[in-house]
Tab-separated table of C-alpha atoms in Angstrom:
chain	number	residue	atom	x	y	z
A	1	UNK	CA	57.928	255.672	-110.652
A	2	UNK	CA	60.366	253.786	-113.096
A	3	UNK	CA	63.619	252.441	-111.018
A	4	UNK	CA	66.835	252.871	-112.979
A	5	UNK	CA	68.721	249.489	-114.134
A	6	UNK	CA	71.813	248.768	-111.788
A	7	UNK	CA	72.610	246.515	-114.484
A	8	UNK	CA	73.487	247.079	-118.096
A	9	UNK	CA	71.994	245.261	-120.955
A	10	UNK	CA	75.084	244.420	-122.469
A	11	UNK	CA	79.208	246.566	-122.636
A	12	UNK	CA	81.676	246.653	-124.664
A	13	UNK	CA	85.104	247.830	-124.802
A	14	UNK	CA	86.461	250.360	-127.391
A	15	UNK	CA	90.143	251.663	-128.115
A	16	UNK	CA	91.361	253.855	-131.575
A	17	UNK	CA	94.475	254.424	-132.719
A	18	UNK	CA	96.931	252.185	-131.423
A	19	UNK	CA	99.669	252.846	-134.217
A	20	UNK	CA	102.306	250.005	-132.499
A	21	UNK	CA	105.825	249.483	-134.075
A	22	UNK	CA	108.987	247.961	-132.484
A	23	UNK	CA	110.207	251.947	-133.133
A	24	UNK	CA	112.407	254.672	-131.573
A	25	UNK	CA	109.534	257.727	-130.403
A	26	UNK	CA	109.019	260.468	-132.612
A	27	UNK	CA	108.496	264.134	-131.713
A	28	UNK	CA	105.811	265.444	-134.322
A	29	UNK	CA	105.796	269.219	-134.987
A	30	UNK	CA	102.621	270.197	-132.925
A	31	UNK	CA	104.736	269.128	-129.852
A	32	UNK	CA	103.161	265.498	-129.096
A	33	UNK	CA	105.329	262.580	-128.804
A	34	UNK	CA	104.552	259.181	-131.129
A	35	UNK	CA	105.658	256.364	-128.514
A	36	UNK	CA	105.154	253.061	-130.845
A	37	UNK	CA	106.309	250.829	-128.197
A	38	UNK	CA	104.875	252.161	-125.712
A	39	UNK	CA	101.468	251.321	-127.285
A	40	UNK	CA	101.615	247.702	-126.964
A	41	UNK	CA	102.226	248.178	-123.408
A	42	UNK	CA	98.981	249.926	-123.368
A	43	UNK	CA	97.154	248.182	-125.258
A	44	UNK	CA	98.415	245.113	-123.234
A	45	UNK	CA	97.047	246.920	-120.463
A	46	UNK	CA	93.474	247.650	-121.800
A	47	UNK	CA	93.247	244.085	-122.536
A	48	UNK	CA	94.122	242.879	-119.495
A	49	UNK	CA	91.326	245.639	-117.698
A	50	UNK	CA	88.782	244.128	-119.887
A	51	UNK	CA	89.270	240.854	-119.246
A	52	UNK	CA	89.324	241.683	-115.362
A	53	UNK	CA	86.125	243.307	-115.344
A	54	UNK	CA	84.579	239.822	-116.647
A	55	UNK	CA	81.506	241.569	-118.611
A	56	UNK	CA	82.568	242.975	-121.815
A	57	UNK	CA	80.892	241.011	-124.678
A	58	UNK	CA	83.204	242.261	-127.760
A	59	UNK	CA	85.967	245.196	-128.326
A	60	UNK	CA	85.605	247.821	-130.976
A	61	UNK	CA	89.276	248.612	-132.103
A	62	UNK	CA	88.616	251.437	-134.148
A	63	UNK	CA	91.432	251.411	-136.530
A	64	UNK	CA	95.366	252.516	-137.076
A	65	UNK	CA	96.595	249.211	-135.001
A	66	UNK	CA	99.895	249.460	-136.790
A	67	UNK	CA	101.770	252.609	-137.931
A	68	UNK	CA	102.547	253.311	-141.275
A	69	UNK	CA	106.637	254.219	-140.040
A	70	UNK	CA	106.713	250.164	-140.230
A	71	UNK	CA	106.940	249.859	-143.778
A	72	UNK	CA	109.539	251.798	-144.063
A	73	UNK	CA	111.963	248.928	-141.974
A	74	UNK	CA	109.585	245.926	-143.893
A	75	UNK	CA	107.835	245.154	-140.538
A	76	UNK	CA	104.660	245.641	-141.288
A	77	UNK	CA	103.930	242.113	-140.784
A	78	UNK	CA	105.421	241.320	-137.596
A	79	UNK	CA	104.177	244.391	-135.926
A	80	UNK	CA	100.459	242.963	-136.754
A	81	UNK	CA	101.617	239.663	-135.454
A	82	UNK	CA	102.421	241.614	-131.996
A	83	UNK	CA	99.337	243.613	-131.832
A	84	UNK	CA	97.137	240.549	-132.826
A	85	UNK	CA	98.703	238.662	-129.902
A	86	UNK	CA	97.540	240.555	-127.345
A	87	UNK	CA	93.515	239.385	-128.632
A	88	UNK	CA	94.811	235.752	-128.189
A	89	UNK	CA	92.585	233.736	-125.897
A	90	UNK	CA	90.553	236.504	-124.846
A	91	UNK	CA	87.094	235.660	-123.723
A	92	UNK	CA	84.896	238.216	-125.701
A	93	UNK	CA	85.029	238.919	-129.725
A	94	UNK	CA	87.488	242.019	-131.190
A	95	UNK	CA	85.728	243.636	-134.421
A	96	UNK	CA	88.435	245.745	-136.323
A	97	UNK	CA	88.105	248.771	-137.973
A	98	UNK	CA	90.550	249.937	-140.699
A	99	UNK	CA	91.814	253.382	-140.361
A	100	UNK	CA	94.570	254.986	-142.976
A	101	UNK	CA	97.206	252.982	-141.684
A	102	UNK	CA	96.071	249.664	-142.382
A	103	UNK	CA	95.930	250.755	-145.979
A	104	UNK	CA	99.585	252.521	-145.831
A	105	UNK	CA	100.757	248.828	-144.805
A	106	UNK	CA	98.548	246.992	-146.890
A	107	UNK	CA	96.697	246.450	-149.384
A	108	UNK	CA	92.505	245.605	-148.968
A	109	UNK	CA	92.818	241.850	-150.721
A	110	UNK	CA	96.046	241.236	-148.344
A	111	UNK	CA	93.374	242.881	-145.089
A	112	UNK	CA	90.678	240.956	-146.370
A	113	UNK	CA	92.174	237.633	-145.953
A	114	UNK	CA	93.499	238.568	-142.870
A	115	UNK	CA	92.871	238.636	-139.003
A	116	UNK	CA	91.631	242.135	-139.199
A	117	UNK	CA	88.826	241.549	-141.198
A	118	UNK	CA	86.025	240.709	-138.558
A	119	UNK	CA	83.326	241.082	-141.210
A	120	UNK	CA	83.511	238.042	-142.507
A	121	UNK	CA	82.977	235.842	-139.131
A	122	UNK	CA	80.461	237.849	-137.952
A	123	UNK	CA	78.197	237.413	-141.258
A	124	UNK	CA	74.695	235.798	-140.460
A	125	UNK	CA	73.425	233.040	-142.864
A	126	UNK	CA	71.477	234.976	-144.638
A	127	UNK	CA	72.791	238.509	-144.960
A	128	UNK	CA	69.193	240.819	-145.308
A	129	UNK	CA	70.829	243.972	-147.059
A	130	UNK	CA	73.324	242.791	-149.729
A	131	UNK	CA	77.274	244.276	-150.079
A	132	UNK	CA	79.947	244.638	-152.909
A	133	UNK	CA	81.923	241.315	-153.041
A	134	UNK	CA	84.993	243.535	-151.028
A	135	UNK	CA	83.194	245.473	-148.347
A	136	UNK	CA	84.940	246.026	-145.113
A	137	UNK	CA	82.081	247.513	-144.074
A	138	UNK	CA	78.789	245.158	-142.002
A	139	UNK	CA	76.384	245.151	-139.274
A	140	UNK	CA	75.941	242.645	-136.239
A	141	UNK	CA	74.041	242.184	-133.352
A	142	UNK	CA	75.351	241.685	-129.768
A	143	UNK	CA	71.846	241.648	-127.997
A	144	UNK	CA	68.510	241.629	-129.083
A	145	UNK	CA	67.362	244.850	-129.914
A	146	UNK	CA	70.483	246.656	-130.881
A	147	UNK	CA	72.627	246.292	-134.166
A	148	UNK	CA	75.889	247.998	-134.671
A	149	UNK	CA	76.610	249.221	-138.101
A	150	UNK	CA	80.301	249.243	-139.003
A	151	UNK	CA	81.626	252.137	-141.659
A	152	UNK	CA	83.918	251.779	-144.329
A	153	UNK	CA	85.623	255.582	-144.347
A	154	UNK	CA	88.123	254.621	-146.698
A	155	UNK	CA	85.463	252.790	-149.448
A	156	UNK	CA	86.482	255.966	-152.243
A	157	UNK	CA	89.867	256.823	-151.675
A	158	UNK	CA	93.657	257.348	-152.471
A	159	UNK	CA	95.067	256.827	-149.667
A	160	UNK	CA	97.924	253.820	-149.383
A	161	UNK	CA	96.273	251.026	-151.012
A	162	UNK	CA	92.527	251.727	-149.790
A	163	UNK	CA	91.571	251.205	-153.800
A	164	UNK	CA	93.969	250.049	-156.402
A	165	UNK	CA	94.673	253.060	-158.757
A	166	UNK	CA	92.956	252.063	-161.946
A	167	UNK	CA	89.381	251.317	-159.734
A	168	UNK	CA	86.542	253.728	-160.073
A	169	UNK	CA	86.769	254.223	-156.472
A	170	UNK	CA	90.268	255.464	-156.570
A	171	UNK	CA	89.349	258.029	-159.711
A	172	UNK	CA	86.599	259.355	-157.789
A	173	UNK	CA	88.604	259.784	-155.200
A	174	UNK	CA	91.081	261.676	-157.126
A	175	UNK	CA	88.795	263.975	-158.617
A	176	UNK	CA	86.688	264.861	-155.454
A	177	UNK	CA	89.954	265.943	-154.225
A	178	UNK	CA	92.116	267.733	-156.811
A	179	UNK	CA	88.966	269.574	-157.371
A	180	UNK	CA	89.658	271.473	-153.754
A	181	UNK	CA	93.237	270.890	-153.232
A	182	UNK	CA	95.576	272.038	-155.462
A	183	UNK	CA	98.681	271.274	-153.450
A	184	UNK	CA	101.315	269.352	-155.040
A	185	UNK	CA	101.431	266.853	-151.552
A	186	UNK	CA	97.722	265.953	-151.172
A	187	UNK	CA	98.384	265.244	-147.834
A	188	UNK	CA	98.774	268.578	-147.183
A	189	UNK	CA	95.666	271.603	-146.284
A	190	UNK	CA	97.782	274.259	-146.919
A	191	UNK	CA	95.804	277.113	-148.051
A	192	UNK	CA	92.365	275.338	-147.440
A	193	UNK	CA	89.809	276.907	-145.519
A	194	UNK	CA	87.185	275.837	-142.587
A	195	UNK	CA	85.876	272.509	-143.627
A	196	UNK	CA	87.761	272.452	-147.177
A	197	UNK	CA	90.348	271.098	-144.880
A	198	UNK	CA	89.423	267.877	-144.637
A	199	UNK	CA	90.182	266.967	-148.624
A	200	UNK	CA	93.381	265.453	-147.931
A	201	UNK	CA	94.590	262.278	-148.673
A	202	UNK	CA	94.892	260.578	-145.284
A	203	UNK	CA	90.859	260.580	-145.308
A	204	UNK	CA	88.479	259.081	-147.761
A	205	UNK	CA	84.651	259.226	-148.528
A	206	UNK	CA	81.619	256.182	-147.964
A	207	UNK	CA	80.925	255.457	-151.598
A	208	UNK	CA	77.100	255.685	-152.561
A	209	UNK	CA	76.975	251.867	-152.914
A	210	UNK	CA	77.484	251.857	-149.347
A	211	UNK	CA	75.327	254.678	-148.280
A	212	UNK	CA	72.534	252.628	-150.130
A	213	UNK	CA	73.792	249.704	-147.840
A	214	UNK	CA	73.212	252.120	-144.465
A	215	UNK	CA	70.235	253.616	-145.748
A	216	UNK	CA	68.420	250.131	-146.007
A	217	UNK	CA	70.599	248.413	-143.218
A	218	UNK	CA	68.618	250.897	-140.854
A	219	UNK	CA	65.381	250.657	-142.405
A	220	UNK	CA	65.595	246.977	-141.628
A	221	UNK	CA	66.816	247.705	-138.454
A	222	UNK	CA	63.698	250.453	-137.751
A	223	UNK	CA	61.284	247.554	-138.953
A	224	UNK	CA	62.149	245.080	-136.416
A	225	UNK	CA	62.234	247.752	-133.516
A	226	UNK	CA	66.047	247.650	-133.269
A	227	UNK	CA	68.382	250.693	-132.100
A	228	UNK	CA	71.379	251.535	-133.578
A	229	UNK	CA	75.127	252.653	-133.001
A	230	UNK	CA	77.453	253.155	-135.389
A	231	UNK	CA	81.319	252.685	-135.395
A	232	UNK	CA	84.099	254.106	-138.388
A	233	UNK	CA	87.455	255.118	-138.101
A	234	UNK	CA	87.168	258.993	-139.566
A	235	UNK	CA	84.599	261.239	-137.570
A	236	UNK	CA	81.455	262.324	-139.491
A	237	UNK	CA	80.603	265.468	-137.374
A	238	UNK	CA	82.526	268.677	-137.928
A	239	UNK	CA	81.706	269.298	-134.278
A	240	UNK	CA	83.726	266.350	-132.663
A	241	UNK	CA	87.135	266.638	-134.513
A	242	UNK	CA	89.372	269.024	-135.980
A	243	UNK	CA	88.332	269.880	-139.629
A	244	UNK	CA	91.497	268.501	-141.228
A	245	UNK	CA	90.232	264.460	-139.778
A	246	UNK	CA	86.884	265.346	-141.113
A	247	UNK	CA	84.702	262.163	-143.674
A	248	UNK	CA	84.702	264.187	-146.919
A	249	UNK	CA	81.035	263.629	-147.569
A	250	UNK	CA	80.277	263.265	-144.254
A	251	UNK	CA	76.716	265.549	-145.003
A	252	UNK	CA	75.774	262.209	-146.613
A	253	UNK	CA	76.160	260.140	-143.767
A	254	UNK	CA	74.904	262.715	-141.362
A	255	UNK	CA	71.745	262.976	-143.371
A	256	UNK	CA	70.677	259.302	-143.313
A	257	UNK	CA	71.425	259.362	-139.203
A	258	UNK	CA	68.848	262.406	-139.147
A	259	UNK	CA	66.185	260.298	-140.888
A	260	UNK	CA	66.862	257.457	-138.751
A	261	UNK	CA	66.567	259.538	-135.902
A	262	UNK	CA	64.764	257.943	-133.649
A	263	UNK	CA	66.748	254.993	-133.642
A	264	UNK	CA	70.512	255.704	-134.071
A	265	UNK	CA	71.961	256.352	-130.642
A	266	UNK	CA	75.912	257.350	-131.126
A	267	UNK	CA	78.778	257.149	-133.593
A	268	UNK	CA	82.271	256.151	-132.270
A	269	UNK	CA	85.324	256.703	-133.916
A	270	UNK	CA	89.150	257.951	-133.895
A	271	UNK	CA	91.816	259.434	-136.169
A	272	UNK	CA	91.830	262.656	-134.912
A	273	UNK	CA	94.157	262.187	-131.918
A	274	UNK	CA	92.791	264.153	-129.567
A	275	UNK	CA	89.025	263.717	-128.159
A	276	UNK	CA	86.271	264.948	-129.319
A	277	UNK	CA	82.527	264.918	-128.642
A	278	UNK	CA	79.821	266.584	-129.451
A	279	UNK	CA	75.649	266.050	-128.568
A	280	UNK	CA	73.862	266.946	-131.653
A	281	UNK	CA	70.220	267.681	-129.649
A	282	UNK	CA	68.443	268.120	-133.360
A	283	UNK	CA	68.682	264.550	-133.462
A	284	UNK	CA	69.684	263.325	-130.219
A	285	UNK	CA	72.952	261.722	-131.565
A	286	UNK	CA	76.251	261.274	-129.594
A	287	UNK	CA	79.193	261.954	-131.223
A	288	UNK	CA	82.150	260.296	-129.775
A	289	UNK	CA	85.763	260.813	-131.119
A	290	UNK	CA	88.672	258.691	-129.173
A	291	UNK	CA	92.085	260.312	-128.497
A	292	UNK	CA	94.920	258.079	-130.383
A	293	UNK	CA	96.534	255.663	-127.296
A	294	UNK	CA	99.850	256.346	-129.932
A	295	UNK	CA	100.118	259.826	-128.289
A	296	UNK	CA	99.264	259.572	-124.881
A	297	UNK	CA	101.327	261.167	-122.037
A	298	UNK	CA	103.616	258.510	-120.437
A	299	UNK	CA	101.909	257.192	-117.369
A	300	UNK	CA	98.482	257.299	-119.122
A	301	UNK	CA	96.333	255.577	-121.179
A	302	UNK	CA	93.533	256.304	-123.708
A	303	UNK	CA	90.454	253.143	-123.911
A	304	UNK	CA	86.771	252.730	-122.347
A	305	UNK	CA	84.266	250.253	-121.389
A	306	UNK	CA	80.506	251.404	-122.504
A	307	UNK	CA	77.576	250.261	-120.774
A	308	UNK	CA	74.372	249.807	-122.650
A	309	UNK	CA	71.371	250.396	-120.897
A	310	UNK	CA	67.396	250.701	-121.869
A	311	UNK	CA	67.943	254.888	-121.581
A	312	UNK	CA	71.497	255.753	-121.825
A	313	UNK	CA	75.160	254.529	-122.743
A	314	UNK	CA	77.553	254.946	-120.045
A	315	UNK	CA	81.315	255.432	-120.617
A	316	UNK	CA	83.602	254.550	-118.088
A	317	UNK	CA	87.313	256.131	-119.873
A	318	UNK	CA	90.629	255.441	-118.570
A	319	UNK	CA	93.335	257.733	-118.693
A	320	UNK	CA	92.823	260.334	-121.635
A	321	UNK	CA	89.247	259.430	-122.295
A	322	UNK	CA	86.635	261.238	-120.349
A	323	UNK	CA	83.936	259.363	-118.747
A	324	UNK	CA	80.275	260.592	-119.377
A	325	UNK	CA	76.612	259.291	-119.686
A	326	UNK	CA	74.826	259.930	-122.858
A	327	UNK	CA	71.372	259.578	-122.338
């Protein structure tokens, strides 16, 4: 009989939804509490776990690092410079997702030639499956046999300054969503139903050059006997998050993951505040949505370290996020 590994293959740490700014707390309308500066003490404190526990090889910060109540006091920039300070001298590599509130702060040339884009220095040579010139979206490998793909949920969109308004990206955008919502604030799902909720501004869609990318990113990956996880900031399974923080196409991305079955293990994300998960046994996929550290209870925290092993991924949470083995 087979012994279980003791060890794991390689971990990682992961965190969403961070939304830091040197800013008085904010008592949203559902009842939850936005404590800006009490993120950075968290996230401070998530670091400091990780780099404790001495076997982490990289972090997956999966997007809102900033909130978007900065750029309303112009400190947009310093509040970056705070978060980003907390990565400095750390021993393992940070790849950073950008969620709807990078793109309320910035714009995607200014995040491009910034700290937050991770794509860039994690780029082999010789890049197999080629990308648009301004993709924030790429794939790496941590150990052999395993690639993560990193999603771009924000590729078509209108929200902040995802996509400059006269770009074909932000015109599709526009139309995929005044054709459901016919509210005069976009941001609003008043009067949609079910899964019509999600066409609101705050989310976006993964254009089809980039579902071309994912399609042959995992074929490549299939050919050289590689398994995959996958990592965006905006959930792609109505089953793990609240309709209304929902991918708008997310049908397309869910059918490439069923045809690369047998090799796609989980997708990780945030946005949606509260956790999520759901075990989609047609496919044997793991859908894993983070609760936002921005709204945690005082006293509490909201981050993870996953181990990888051979037959499962084990995730150790602290504070708001459960613990579980997906097999």
């Amino acid at each position: 009989m087979a012994t279980r590994e003791e060890h794991p293959l390689f971990s990682f740490g992961i965190i969403a939804d961070v939304q830091y700014g040197d800013l008085d707390d904010v008592l949203k309308r559902h009842g939850s509490v936005r404590r800006y500066r009490n993120a950075l003490y968290l996230l401070r404190e998530a670091v400091q776990h990780w780099k404790e526990e001495h076997r982490i090889q990289f972090v997956l910060q999966l997007g809102d690092i900033i909130d978007r109540r900065n750029t309303r006091f112009n400190t947009s920039e310093n509040a970056l410079r705070d978060v980003l300070q907390e990565f400095d001298g750390v021993p393992f590599a940070v790849h950073h997702i950008w969620g709807n509130h990078e793109f309320y702060n910035f714009s995607r040339n200014y995040l491009m030639n910034s700290p937050l884009f991770t794509a860039q220095e994690n780029a082999t040579v010789e890049e197999v499956v080629k990308k648009e010139a301004d993709a924030a979206y790429y794939d790496f490998s941590p150990y052999k046999g395993y690639r993560f793909v990193v999603l771009d949920n924000y590729d078509v969109s209108m929200c902040g300054f995802a996509r400059d308004k006269d770009s074909s990206q932000y015109k599709q955008a526009e139309t995929i969503l005044r054709q459901v919502n016919k509210n005069e604030n976009l941001n609003s799902p008043e009067g949609l139903v079910g899964l019509d909720q999600r066409f609101v501004k705050f989310n976006g869609a993964v254009g089809e050059d980039q579902l071309q990318w994912l399609r042959e990113t995992l074929e490549v990956a299939r050919q050289r006997g590689e398994k995959i996880i996958l990592s965006g900031h905006v959930p792609v399974h109505p089953k793990s998050c609240y309709a209304m923080c929902l991918l708008w196409n997310y049908q397309d991305v869910l059918n490439i993951l069923e045809d690369f079955s047998d090799i796609v293990l989980a997708y990780f994300s945030g946005h949606n505040h509260e956790s999520g998960y759901h075990y989609d046994s047609g496919n044997e996929i793991h859908h894993v949505t983070l609760p936002g550290v921005i709204e945690v209870p005082l006293s509490s925290n909201a981050f993870g370290t996953v181990d990888v092993f051979s037959d499962r991924l084990v995730m150790h949470g602290v504070g708001q996020l459960e613990s579980r083995v997906m097999k």
